Amino acid sequence: MKKKRIVFSAVCLLVLAAAAMTGCGPKLEEPVFVKSLISAEDMDVDTQYITDETWEKKVKNLEIPDAPPDISIYIYDQQYEEESGYRLHTISWGVGTSKLNEDSSMAVPLEFDHLQITWDDGSTSTADVGHVKICSLKEKGFVTTREEAGYTQDDENYEAMAFKAKRPMDITGIEIPYEKELFQVITSLEINDIPYDEIDFQDPIHLEKGESCTVGYSIDDKKRSKYGTVFVEAQLVGVDKQGERQAGTFRMIDRMGMGLDIGAYLKRVKDQ
């Protein structure tokens, strides 16, 4: 009897080892959509969702609930990659509108957090996709460069951008879309090593023509959020001697979130 128990235990261990080697994940009854935190001018969007490896449906149509009547959506690509028994699907789609600026950017901002999905079998569902905003950004008064900021691609925990003034001005702060949500990902944001929220109209940073200031932010790889994709275009803002607004754009990206770890993301979403 003891020998049979040993043999049975050995078989169980082999089965568990085989499952671990094949990376089979728990079965998902429904797709899990990856939440995004996006605010940008780009009118093309990637939406991702996770299924188990048996999922065969494809997205036939997307709609933004309560979108203005001039808004249309076109899907131009769908792909998936497999990892650990799961599939990570990417829907690449674009927004069309008749209301455009001269530079072909959106004249009226579009913001949404859900998508209405029609699958190729005719079924429908609504997905929470995080926070997405498409909006036009006007820039004036700065030349931007990473090199002067001492930025290095090797430092994955830190990003920096230098802003050189084209005219004398006072830097009065940073405009940040989804500020509260963004600080679930980043740990610090500074202008010339001064915390951004200590700079305003009463306490600006003065720049003469040709002088630069540096905006930098840090990401803590242990501070993970529900967002699988982070791409936020923020603006350094100020005023010149005539009181005219000056603005320069920089991108705040969670580069450590690129190449989504499916198992880790599912666990993170479940824990939250």
Coordinates of C-alpha atoms in Angstrom, one line a residue, residues 146 149-161 187-188 190 193 214-221 251 253-258:
R146 CA 16.6 65.1 -23.3
A149 CA 18.6 67.0 -19.0
G150 CA 21.2 64.3 -18.5
Y151 CA 18.7 61.6 -19.4
T152 CA 20.0 58.1 -20.0
Q153 CA 18.0 55.3 -21.5
D154 CA 19.6 52.9 -19.1
D155 CA 17.9 54.5 -16.1
E156 CA 14.5 52.9 -16.3
N157 CA 13.3 54.4 -13.0
Y158 CA 13.8 58.0 -14.1
E159 CA 12.8 60.3 -17.0
A160 CA 13.9 63.9 -17.6
M161 CA 13.4 66.6 -20.1
T187 CA 6.7 58.7 -7.0
S188 CA 8.1 62.2 -7.6
E190 CA 10.2 68.0 -9.9
D193 CA 14.8 69.5 -8.2
T214 CA 14.7 70.4 -16.1
V215 CA 11.5 68.4 -15.4
G216 CA 12.1 65.0 -14.0
Y217 CA 10.0 62.2 -12.5
S218 CA 10.7 58.8 -10.9
I219 CA 8.8 55.5 -11.0
D220 CA 9.0 53.0 -8.2
D221 CA 8.8 49.5 -9.7
R251 CA 5.4 62.5 -22.0
I253 CA 5.3 56.9 -19.6
D254 CA 5.5 53.9 -17.4
R255 CA 8.2 52.2 -19.4
M256 CA 8.4 49.3 -16.9
G257 CA 4.8 48.6 -17.8
M258 CA 5.8 47.8 -21.4

